[in-house]
Amino acid sequence: MTPCWTGLCPPPVARDQAYPQQQEPSVSQRTFRTQPEHNTYDVVIVGGAIMGSSVAWWLSQNVDFDGRILVIERDPSFEQCSTAHTNSCIRQQFSEPLNVKSSQFTLQFIKGLRTNMGGDERVENLSVQDFGYLYLADNHARAEELKAAQAMQSALGAGTRILTRDELAEAFPFYDLNDIILGSHGTKDEGYWDGGALFDWFRRKAIEAGVEYLSGDVTDVQTDGARATSVTLLDGTQIGCGHLVNAAGPRAALLSKMAGLDVPIEPRKRFTWVFSAANPLDRPLPLTVDPSGIHFRQDGPETYMVGAAPHDDVAVAPDDFHMDHSIWETHVWPHIATRIPQFEALKIVTEWAGHYAYNTLDQNAILGPHPDIENFQFINGFSGHGLQQAPAMGRGLAEIIAHGGYRSMDLSPFGYERIVTGTPFGESAVI
C-alpha cells in the first residue's frame, strides 16, 4: 500500500467497506501565490497546515472581522507537516475537562460539516469509526487516575467506562492481561476520522472566502519592541502585519526566535507501522494505550496500526524523517506480541516517521498572544493531539484576533502566561 504524504488526503490506512473513505475536495482547487498581492495584511499566518488553515477559515467567517488575511506556507506539498503524518484519531479520554470539551466540539463540528460550512453541497459530513480507545493500567496509582478521569468524562457526556480485568478479558479475549488491573474504554465517538478532508475544506473554503495563500519561507520577523511589524521571506520580500500567527508546527520555536521570543516546543520524532496479522482478531481492536507507551489499533478488517516514540525521545531536526528500523525488532514487536499473542506472526505493510510539535513543559497547546509582543499569536505545541483540537483552537484564536478575547469556549488555561511561570497544564492522558 502506498502512503499518502500530501496532507491533502487521509493518512495511510487500509480501507474497504468496513472503513469507508469520505469524498474529498478536488485537488484542482489548491491555489498558492508566489508573490503577495499586498504589502501588508491585517493577519499574517505562518504555517498553512490544519492549524493555520483553521484560524484562516474561522477569521474569514467572523462577521466582525473584515481584514486581509495571508497564509504563508514554506512547503505547498505539505509533505513534511505534522498534518500529513497524523494517524487521524479522536478521543474524549483526557484528564482535563477543557481537552474533553475541545474534542467534543470537533465531533459536533465534523458531523455537521456541511451545515457548518454554509450548506455547501460539495462538503460531506464526516463520521468516526468507533473502535474506541482503551487505556490499560498496570499499577494502582494509574488505575485511580483512570477512574477519576472517567468520572469526569462521563459527567461531560462521554461514553467511557471502567472495565475490571475480568471484564476486559470477556470483552477482548485476545489480550494477555496478567499484569493489568483495569482499563478505561471509550464506547462511542472515539476512533479514526478523516482529518485530511477537514484540513482540505478549511483551506479550500478559506481561499474561496478571500484568504490568500502564499508559497514562501519566512526568514526573519521585525518588531518594534511591543509588536511584530513585518516578516521577511527568503527572497527578500517584506510583508507588514497587524497580527502574526505562529502556526508553524514543529518549527514553532524557530519562528519565535526570529521575533526574539522563546517557546518550549521542539520536533520530536514518532514512528508508525501498519501491519497485517497471519491470525487476525475476531473483533475490532480498540486503540490500546499500553503501559509500555506503545499504542496500537484497528486499521482495516485485517490490518492494524501501531505507534511508538524512539528510545531516546529528544529533539530532532525538523526535516529528519529517518526511520529507526531497530526499534520495531527490539521494542515494539515484542511488546505487542506479548500483549496480543495472535500478533506473533505478522507482516509490515507500510511505515513512516512524523513529528510531534512537542511542548516540553506539559505536552499541551499554547494558544493566544505573547505577553510582551502582544500581536504575536501562538497556536502551537499540541504534542500529538492537535488534529482533533484544530476546530476549537482555530475558532478560539480567531475570536482573540477579532474580539480581543474568547466568545465561545474559554481557552485561557492554554495561554502563554503558564510558560512564563512554569506552571504546567495538568493533562496526564498524553500519548
PDB file of C-alpha atoms in Angstrom, residues 130-308:
ATOM      1  CA  ASP A 130     -15.845   3.919  16.631  1.00  0.00           C
ATOM      2  CA  PHE A 131     -13.261   1.351  17.640  1.00  0.00           C
ATOM      3  CA  GLY A 132     -12.718   3.358  20.843  1.00  0.00           C
ATOM      4  CA  TYR A 133      -9.634   3.980  22.958  1.00  0.00           C
ATOM      5  CA  LEU A 134      -8.574   1.613  25.721  1.00  0.00           C
ATOM      6  CA  TYR A 135      -6.140   2.802  28.399  1.00  0.00           C
ATOM      7  CA  LEU A 136      -4.630  -0.069  30.377  1.00  0.00           C
ATOM      8  CA  ALA A 137      -3.417   0.362  33.971  1.00  0.00           C
ATOM      9  CA  ASP A 138      -0.780  -1.941  35.431  1.00  0.00           C
ATOM     10  CA  ASN A 139      -0.498  -0.271  38.863  1.00  0.00           C
ATOM     11  CA  HIS A 140      -2.915   1.087  41.444  1.00  0.00           C
ATOM     12  CA  ALA A 141      -1.877   4.732  41.070  1.00  0.00           C
ATOM     13  CA  ARG A 142      -2.587   4.644  37.343  1.00  0.00           C
ATOM     14  CA  ALA A 143      -5.847   2.801  37.949  1.00  0.00           C
ATOM     15  CA  GLU A 144      -7.040   5.557  40.285  1.00  0.00           C
ATOM     16  CA  GLU A 145      -6.083   8.192  37.708  1.00  0.00           C
ATOM     17  CA  LEU A 146      -8.166   6.428  35.066  1.00  0.00           C
ATOM     18  CA  LYS A 147     -11.143   6.111  37.429  1.00  0.00           C
ATOM     19  CA  ALA A 148     -11.076   9.808  38.299  1.00  0.00           C
ATOM     20  CA  ALA A 149     -10.727  10.825  34.659  1.00  0.00           C
ATOM     21  CA  GLN A 150     -13.557   8.518  33.580  1.00  0.00           C
ATOM     22  CA  ALA A 151     -15.919  10.005  36.161  1.00  0.00           C
ATOM     23  CA  MET A 152     -15.192  13.488  34.818  1.00  0.00           C
ATOM     24  CA  GLN A 153     -15.544  12.360  31.194  1.00  0.00           C
ATOM     25  CA  SER A 154     -18.854  10.673  31.915  1.00  0.00           C
ATOM     26  CA  ALA A 155     -20.165  13.819  33.619  1.00  0.00           C
ATOM     27  CA  LEU A 156     -19.410  15.687  30.378  1.00  0.00           C
ATOM     28  CA  GLY A 157     -21.357  13.134  28.324  1.00  0.00           C
ATOM     29  CA  ALA A 158     -18.532  10.925  27.094  1.00  0.00           C
ATOM     30  CA  GLY A 159     -19.297   7.230  26.621  1.00  0.00           C
ATOM     31  CA  THR A 160     -16.353   5.948  28.632  1.00  0.00           C
ATOM     32  CA  ARG A 161     -16.420   3.063  31.089  1.00  0.00           C
ATOM     33  CA  ILE A 162     -14.092   1.380  33.537  1.00  0.00           C
ATOM     34  CA  LEU A 163     -13.552  -2.353  32.971  1.00  0.00           C
ATOM     35  CA  THR A 164     -12.027  -4.713  35.508  1.00  0.00           C
ATOM     36  CA  ARG A 165      -9.506  -7.280  34.349  1.00  0.00           C
ATOM     37  CA  ASP A 166     -12.244  -9.931  34.156  1.00  0.00           C
ATOM     38  CA  GLU A 167     -14.479  -7.578  32.170  1.00  0.00           C
ATOM     39  CA  LEU A 168     -11.611  -6.779  29.831  1.00  0.00           C
ATOM     40  CA  ALA A 169     -10.970 -10.480  29.286  1.00  0.00           C
ATOM     41  CA  GLU A 170     -14.622 -11.044  28.427  1.00  0.00           C
ATOM     42  CA  ALA A 171     -14.863  -8.086  26.050  1.00  0.00           C
ATOM     43  CA  PHE A 172     -11.435  -8.553  24.441  1.00  0.00           C
ATOM     44  CA  PRO A 173     -10.270 -12.136  24.986  1.00  0.00           C
ATOM     45  CA  PHE A 174      -7.191 -11.730  22.778  1.00  0.00           C
ATOM     46  CA  TYR A 175      -5.280  -9.650  25.374  1.00  0.00           C
ATOM     47  CA  ASP A 176      -2.743 -11.085  27.804  1.00  0.00           C
ATOM     48  CA  LEU A 177      -3.833  -9.275  30.983  1.00  0.00           C
ATOM     49  CA  ASN A 178      -1.598 -10.863  33.597  1.00  0.00           C
ATOM     50  CA  ASP A 179      -0.114  -7.503  34.618  1.00  0.00           C
ATOM     51  CA  ILE A 180      -3.263  -5.387  34.134  1.00  0.00           C
ATOM     52  CA  ILE A 181      -5.533  -4.126  36.921  1.00  0.00           C
ATOM     53  CA  LEU A 182      -8.223  -2.394  34.874  1.00  0.00           C
ATOM     54  CA  GLY A 183      -8.874  -0.407  31.726  1.00  0.00           C
ATOM     55  CA  SER A 184     -10.749   2.698  30.629  1.00  0.00           C
ATOM     56  CA  HIS A 185     -12.640   2.141  27.376  1.00  0.00           C
ATOM     57  CA  GLY A 186     -14.483   4.546  25.083  1.00  0.00           C
ATOM     58  CA  THR A 187     -17.720   3.157  23.657  1.00  0.00           C
ATOM     59  CA  LYS A 188     -18.667   5.975  21.267  1.00  0.00           C
ATOM     60  CA  ASP A 189     -17.142   8.877  19.343  1.00  0.00           C
ATOM     61  CA  GLU A 190     -13.576   7.614  19.685  1.00  0.00           C
ATOM     62  CA  GLY A 191     -11.592   6.324  16.759  1.00  0.00           C
ATOM     63  CA  TYR A 192     -10.476   7.164  13.217  1.00  0.00           C
ATOM     64  CA  TRP A 193     -11.862  10.118  11.270  1.00  0.00           C
ATOM     65  CA  ASP A 194     -10.924  11.816   8.012  1.00  0.00           C
ATOM     66  CA  GLY A 195      -8.804  14.689   9.291  1.00  0.00           C
ATOM     67  CA  GLY A 196      -7.278  15.179   5.856  1.00  0.00           C
ATOM     68  CA  ALA A 197     -10.671  16.055   4.394  1.00  0.00           C
ATOM     69  CA  LEU A 198     -11.320  18.605   7.138  1.00  0.00           C
ATOM     70  CA  PHE A 199      -7.930  20.194   6.508  1.00  0.00           C
ATOM     71  CA  ASP A 200      -8.572  20.491   2.798  1.00  0.00           C
ATOM     72  CA  TRP A 201     -12.017  22.005   3.363  1.00  0.00           C
ATOM     73  CA  PHE A 202     -10.661  24.523   5.871  1.00  0.00           C
ATOM     74  CA  ARG A 203      -8.070  25.620   3.326  1.00  0.00           C
ATOM     75  CA  ARG A 204     -10.293  25.498   0.265  1.00  0.00           C
ATOM     76  CA  LYS A 205     -13.162  27.389   1.894  1.00  0.00           C
ATOM     77  CA  ALA A 206     -10.757  29.969   3.324  1.00  0.00           C
ATOM     78  CA  ILE A 207      -9.382  30.630  -0.171  1.00  0.00           C
ATOM     79  CA  GLU A 208     -12.892  30.921  -1.576  1.00  0.00           C
ATOM     80  CA  ALA A 209     -13.651  33.469   1.169  1.00  0.00           C
ATOM     81  CA  GLY A 210     -10.712  35.619   0.077  1.00  0.00           C
ATOM     82  CA  VAL A 211      -7.824  34.346   2.189  1.00  0.00           C
ATOM     83  CA  GLU A 212      -4.557  34.492   0.276  1.00  0.00           C
ATOM     84  CA  TYR A 213      -2.131  31.536   0.400  1.00  0.00           C
ATOM     85  CA  LEU A 214       1.500  32.249  -0.435  1.00  0.00           C
ATOM     86  CA  SER A 215       4.329  29.814  -1.093  1.00  0.00           C
ATOM     87  CA  GLY A 216       7.245  31.251   0.859  1.00  0.00           C
ATOM     88  CA  ASP A 217       9.747  30.705   3.649  1.00  0.00           C
ATOM     89  CA  VAL A 218       9.858  33.247   6.487  1.00  0.00           C
ATOM     90  CA  THR A 219      13.459  34.021   7.441  1.00  0.00           C
ATOM     91  CA  ASP A 220      13.013  36.980   9.802  1.00  0.00           C
ATOM     92  CA  VAL A 221      10.428  38.789  11.936  1.00  0.00           C
ATOM     93  CA  GLN A 222      10.679  42.507  12.596  1.00  0.00           C
ATOM     94  CA  THR A 223       9.376  44.020  15.848  1.00  0.00           C
ATOM     95  CA  ASP A 224       9.251  47.488  17.406  1.00  0.00           C
ATOM     96  CA  GLY A 225       9.659  46.125  20.926  1.00  0.00           C
ATOM     97  CA  ALA A 226       5.951  45.763  21.654  1.00  0.00           C
ATOM     98  CA  ARG A 227       4.572  44.411  18.380  1.00  0.00           C
ATOM     99  CA  ALA A 228       5.564  42.311  15.404  1.00  0.00           C
ATOM    100  CA  THR A 229       5.539  44.695  12.462  1.00  0.00           C
ATOM    101  CA  SER A 230       6.521  42.569   9.461  1.00  0.00           C
ATOM    102  CA  VAL A 231       8.058  39.348   8.204  1.00  0.00           C
ATOM    103  CA  THR A 232      10.796  38.860   5.634  1.00  0.00           C
ATOM    104  CA  LEU A 233      10.786  35.971   3.160  1.00  0.00           C
ATOM    105  CA  LEU A 234      13.733  34.057   1.747  1.00  0.00           C
ATOM    106  CA  ASP A 235      13.579  36.078  -1.483  1.00  0.00           C
ATOM    107  CA  GLY A 236      13.785  39.342   0.460  1.00  0.00           C
ATOM    108  CA  THR A 237      10.096  40.236   0.258  1.00  0.00           C
ATOM    109  CA  GLN A 238       8.911  42.114   3.356  1.00  0.00           C
ATOM    110  CA  ILE A 239       5.269  41.895   4.385  1.00  0.00           C
ATOM    111  CA  GLY A 240       3.672  44.041   7.080  1.00  0.00           C
ATOM    112  CA  CYS A 241       1.268  42.530   9.605  1.00  0.00           C
ATOM    113  CA  GLY A 242      -1.347  43.602  12.120  1.00  0.00           C
ATOM    114  CA  HIS A 243      -1.249  40.211  13.834  1.00  0.00           C
ATOM    115  CA  LEU A 244       1.342  37.491  13.310  1.00  0.00           C
ATOM    116  CA  VAL A 245       0.131  33.942  13.955  1.00  0.00           C
ATOM    117  CA  ASN A 246       2.665  31.210  14.682  1.00  0.00           C
ATOM    118  CA  ALA A 247       1.121  28.082  13.170  1.00  0.00           C
ATOM    119  CA  ALA A 248       4.496  26.617  12.233  1.00  0.00           C
ATOM    120  CA  GLY A 249       4.008  23.245  13.960  1.00  0.00           C
ATOM    121  CA  PRO A 250       7.328  21.602  14.864  1.00  0.00           C
ATOM    122  CA  ARG A 251       9.116  24.730  13.574  1.00  0.00           C
ATOM    123  CA  ALA A 252       7.321  26.987  16.069  1.00  0.00           C
ATOM    124  CA  ALA A 253      10.433  27.728  18.131  1.00  0.00           C
ATOM    125  CA  LEU A 254      12.381  28.747  15.018  1.00  0.00           C
ATOM    126  CA  LEU A 255       9.766  31.321  14.062  1.00  0.00           C
ATOM    127  CA  SER A 256       9.508  32.586  17.656  1.00  0.00           C
ATOM    128  CA  LYS A 257      13.274  33.122  17.878  1.00  0.00           C
ATOM    129  CA  MET A 258      13.080  35.382  14.835  1.00  0.00           C
ATOM    130  CA  ALA A 259      10.970  37.706  16.994  1.00  0.00           C
ATOM    131  CA  GLY A 260      13.299  37.326  19.976  1.00  0.00           C
ATOM    132  CA  LEU A 261      10.903  35.003  21.797  1.00  0.00           C
ATOM    133  CA  ASP A 262      11.360  31.585  23.358  1.00  0.00           C
ATOM    134  CA  VAL A 263       8.713  28.901  23.268  1.00  0.00           C
ATOM    135  CA  PRO A 264       9.318  25.396  24.691  1.00  0.00           C
ATOM    136  CA  ILE A 265       8.382  23.495  21.536  1.00  0.00           C
ATOM    137  CA  GLU A 266      10.611  21.132  19.598  1.00  0.00           C
ATOM    138  CA  PRO A 267      10.230  18.487  16.882  1.00  0.00           C
ATOM    139  CA  ARG A 268      10.009  15.029  18.457  1.00  0.00           C
ATOM    140  CA  LYS A 269      10.006  12.013  16.169  1.00  0.00           C
ATOM    141  CA  ARG A 270       7.163   9.474  16.259  1.00  0.00           C
ATOM    142  CA  PHE A 271       7.066   6.188  14.332  1.00  0.00           C
ATOM    143  CA  THR A 272       4.033   4.481  12.807  1.00  0.00           C
ATOM    144  CA  TRP A 273       3.694   0.997  11.328  1.00  0.00           C
ATOM    145  CA  VAL A 274       0.750  -0.638   9.576  1.00  0.00           C
ATOM    146  CA  PHE A 275       0.814  -4.443   9.625  1.00  0.00           C
ATOM    147  CA  SER A 276      -1.299  -7.451   8.724  1.00  0.00           C
ATOM    148  CA  ALA A 277      -1.625 -10.438  11.020  1.00  0.00           C
ATOM    149  CA  ALA A 278      -1.469 -14.058   9.951  1.00  0.00           C
ATOM    150  CA  ASN A 279      -4.182 -14.745  12.536  1.00  0.00           C
ATOM    151  CA  PRO A 280      -6.456 -11.664  12.594  1.00  0.00           C
ATOM    152  CA  LEU A 281      -8.540 -10.861  15.646  1.00  0.00           C
ATOM    153  CA  ASP A 282     -12.200 -11.841  15.628  1.00  0.00           C
ATOM    154  CA  ARG A 283     -13.389  -8.361  16.634  1.00  0.00           C
ATOM    155  CA  PRO A 284     -12.197  -4.743  16.236  1.00  0.00           C
ATOM    156  CA  LEU A 285      -9.098  -3.762  18.201  1.00  0.00           C
ATOM    157  CA  PRO A 286      -9.549  -0.565  20.249  1.00  0.00           C
ATOM    158  CA  LEU A 287      -6.782   1.994  20.173  1.00  0.00           C
ATOM    159  CA  THR A 288      -4.944   0.381  23.045  1.00  0.00           C
ATOM    160  CA  VAL A 289      -2.664   2.607  25.103  1.00  0.00           C
ATOM    161  CA  ASP A 290      -0.317   0.051  26.630  1.00  0.00           C
ATOM    162  CA  PRO A 291       1.615   0.724  29.864  1.00  0.00           C
ATOM    163  CA  SER A 292       4.780   0.380  27.746  1.00  0.00           C
ATOM    164  CA  GLY A 293       3.872   3.635  25.977  1.00  0.00           C
ATOM    165  CA  ILE A 294       3.174   1.849  22.693  1.00  0.00           C
ATOM    166  CA  HIS A 295      -0.306   2.239  21.210  1.00  0.00           C
ATOM    167  CA  PHE A 296      -1.994   0.074  18.580  1.00  0.00           C
ATOM    168  CA  ARG A 297      -5.397  -0.103  16.939  1.00  0.00           C
ATOM    169  CA  GLN A 298      -7.564  -1.490  14.173  1.00  0.00           C
ATOM    170  CA  ASP A 299      -6.740  -0.031  10.771  1.00  0.00           C
ATOM    171  CA  GLY A 300      -8.858  -2.204   8.490  1.00  0.00           C
ATOM    172  CA  PRO A 301     -10.585  -5.577   8.745  1.00  0.00           C
ATOM    173  CA  GLU A 302      -7.276  -7.452   8.795  1.00  0.00           C
ATOM    174  CA  THR A 303      -4.705  -4.680   9.251  1.00  0.00           C
ATOM    175  CA  TYR A 304      -3.557  -2.830  12.338  1.00  0.00           C
ATOM    176  CA  MET A 305      -1.634   0.333  13.167  1.00  0.00           C
ATOM    177  CA  VAL A 306       0.941   0.805  15.904  1.00  0.00           C
ATOM    178  CA  GLY A 307       2.770   3.924  17.061  1.00  0.00           C
ATOM    179  CA  ALA A 308       5.754   4.485  19.321  1.00  0.00           C
TER     180      ALA A 308
END
